[in-house]
């Protein structure tokens, strides 16, 4: 067992110089790099797929056969949870449980312990931990199994103390070790930082030099994650600003199956920062099949109009989504004559999202919010579950119905210098679930899609979409597929104006048996300016329809499509599509075949 008591004084002193710096520059001493680093030099079209051995990723073969392992709830033998929590109804509404900050017996400065607060407003969390004798904070994972340990109440008290300090930035400092959380931490004060020691992206689980938050929820339907920024008054989420969460490993052991929540949930928070975080799903019962994971647990979520930055994060194995950007703001749904609210901006940079593989809706990055920028991110191995038929996207950009509000519409979204590969369905899917709303002003700039099980780029709905220097290779179906097919009314808004500049589409169709196009257009008002659609192979194919590497033998195919229900479909033909300067290497010229549905 490694005690961290001896290093606390030195580390707290060093932290004072860092609490005012909201960037990752101070933590680059290890030499490791967060996020995705694009190739420094451009590659030739055929060198993208040089190994000729990669296969498109589809599913993990889990067909739901057999029962899931028994998973005893922590509250069964954990007195710190205060007894069994109310059971959630089928509707997802859970019973009321008193929050830790409301039952710690103190408020404000009355919560502060002597000697725990530095002159700079840094609160040392160690004196607040209420651990049994002989069980100090340590890096020993075996301590997590002790039902007598719950660090949530003590940390809630430290947060209350920090909220009363009069410094420009309040900080709660977490020394290295494993913190057991039966209920999430709730930093509800403005300009408040929760911060652990320096964290490198190559830190392994259990690294004794890091602070790890272990979420062992009393009731996963109510309190499934590690941190929830959600200041409530009755049923209303109140605004909060300037909450920073930095330098933690987070271990999620369970989560909701009815009422959705996240490992880090940010609600109605402006200028929030989540930085230098490694989050892993680590169930108590291993191994856990994807089908047995909690279906409604996301990794990091910004919701209810939150804005700010997610920087330098790794999310590994969460069931539903790695990063989820949701917003209730809808500039299209405000009453006539009323100025629409200004949507908050969210920036996601230097992230790796991998192995998102729960039973329903597993996708790497999900965007249903406006004003989003994603850069230098790598997203891979999101699972398409074989029986649910949902999820598996690397990047999912879609409208969303918001109960009692209207619609959330993603617009002015930019993704740049990122890589989406080996996901179960598409590298990126743009879609809409409503007839008169669609994603708008979406830009993908220098983004690559490779070895995804379905299409590299799949646009079902979107307008004013720009694809600039987008590379797509080795995907199971088409490199790029734009389709306005929908069972919705023929007047519904689907694919509008799309502009592609210098696309590079190589060796797709790995899972197809017939000659396939690199780009399939079932849409109008599409412009392709320059670029290349190529088929490369180390040896000549045995026949024109049997190449040894993929079935992408056609360049661009334009064809008609239908909209509407089966009883009232309307046929549409592509119009105003302009294709110029496109190189077709060992693929057919642009085609407009006869209409077939």
GROMACS .gro file of C-alpha atoms in nm, residues 265 298 300-306 320 323-332 343-344 346 348 361 363-374 393 395-403 405-413 415 429-434 437-440 442:
model
   68
  265UNK     CA    1  -2.175   1.566  -1.665
  298UNK     CA    2  -2.178   0.847  -2.167
  300UNK     CA    3  -1.800   1.344  -2.095
  301UNK     CA    4  -2.117   1.546  -2.160
  302UNK     CA    5  -2.176   1.919  -2.207
  303UNK     CA    6  -2.552   1.978  -2.190
  304UNK     CA    7  -2.829   2.228  -2.107
  305UNK     CA    8  -2.656   2.515  -2.284
  306UNK     CA    9  -2.305   2.452  -2.149
  320UNK     CA   10  -2.303   0.489  -2.505
  323UNK     CA   11  -1.800   1.278  -2.580
  324UNK     CA   12  -2.161   1.401  -2.600
  325UNK     CA   13  -2.230   1.767  -2.684
  326UNK     CA   14  -2.597   1.847  -2.630
  327UNK     CA   15  -2.771   2.181  -2.605
  328UNK     CA   16  -3.129   2.293  -2.548
  329UNK     CA   17  -3.068   2.619  -2.735
  330UNK     CA   18  -3.264   2.640  -3.060
  331UNK     CA   19  -3.235   2.967  -3.254
  332UNK     CA   20  -3.502   2.837  -3.494
  343UNK     CA   21  -2.549   2.953  -2.846
  344UNK     CA   22  -2.247   2.880  -2.628
  346UNK     CA   23  -1.768   2.433  -2.725
  348UNK     CA   24  -1.292   1.973  -2.817
  361UNK     CA   25  -2.621   0.396  -2.965
  363UNK     CA   26  -2.068   0.648  -3.091
  364UNK     CA   27  -1.735   0.817  -3.035
  365UNK     CA   28  -1.832   1.186  -3.053
  366UNK     CA   29  -2.200   1.288  -3.064
  367UNK     CA   30  -2.286   1.646  -3.156
  368UNK     CA   31  -2.640   1.783  -3.133
  369UNK     CA   32  -2.527   2.131  -3.027
  370UNK     CA   33  -2.435   2.445  -3.225
  371UNK     CA   34  -2.105   2.633  -3.234
  372UNK     CA   35  -1.872   2.335  -3.191
  373UNK     CA   36  -1.508   2.298  -3.294
  374UNK     CA   37  -1.333   1.959  -3.284
  393UNK     CA   38  -2.029   0.585  -3.563
  395UNK     CA   39  -1.868   1.107  -3.537
  396UNK     CA   40  -2.246   1.155  -3.515
  397UNK     CA   41  -2.393   1.498  -3.602
  398UNK     CA   42  -2.771   1.506  -3.580
  399UNK     CA   43  -3.074   1.706  -3.479
  400UNK     CA   44  -3.242   1.599  -3.159
  401UNK     CA   45  -3.589   1.633  -3.012
  402UNK     CA   46  -3.563   1.805  -2.671
  403UNK     CA   47  -3.870   1.732  -2.453
  405UNK     CA   48  -3.822   2.264  -2.546
  406UNK     CA   49  -3.839   2.176  -2.914
  407UNK     CA   50  -3.539   2.081  -3.123
  408UNK     CA   51  -3.166   2.098  -3.082
  409UNK     CA   52  -3.005   2.171  -3.417
  410UNK     CA   53  -2.629   2.139  -3.473
  411UNK     CA   54  -2.500   2.425  -3.684
  412UNK     CA   55  -2.168   2.600  -3.736
  413UNK     CA   56  -1.977   2.283  -3.650
  415UNK     CA   57  -1.402   1.936  -3.739
  429UNK     CA   58  -2.295   1.032  -4.001
  430UNK     CA   59  -2.496   1.354  -4.047
  431UNK     CA   60  -2.867   1.294  -3.993
  432UNK     CA   61  -3.197   1.437  -3.874
  433UNK     CA   62  -3.494   1.279  -3.701
  434UNK     CA   63  -3.736   1.561  -3.788
  437UNK     CA   64  -3.463   2.055  -3.930
  438UNK     CA   65  -3.118   1.943  -4.042
  439UNK     CA   66  -2.753   2.010  -3.952
  440UNK     CA   67  -2.629   2.330  -4.116
  442UNK     CA   68  -2.090   2.189  -4.114
   0.00000   0.00000   0.00000
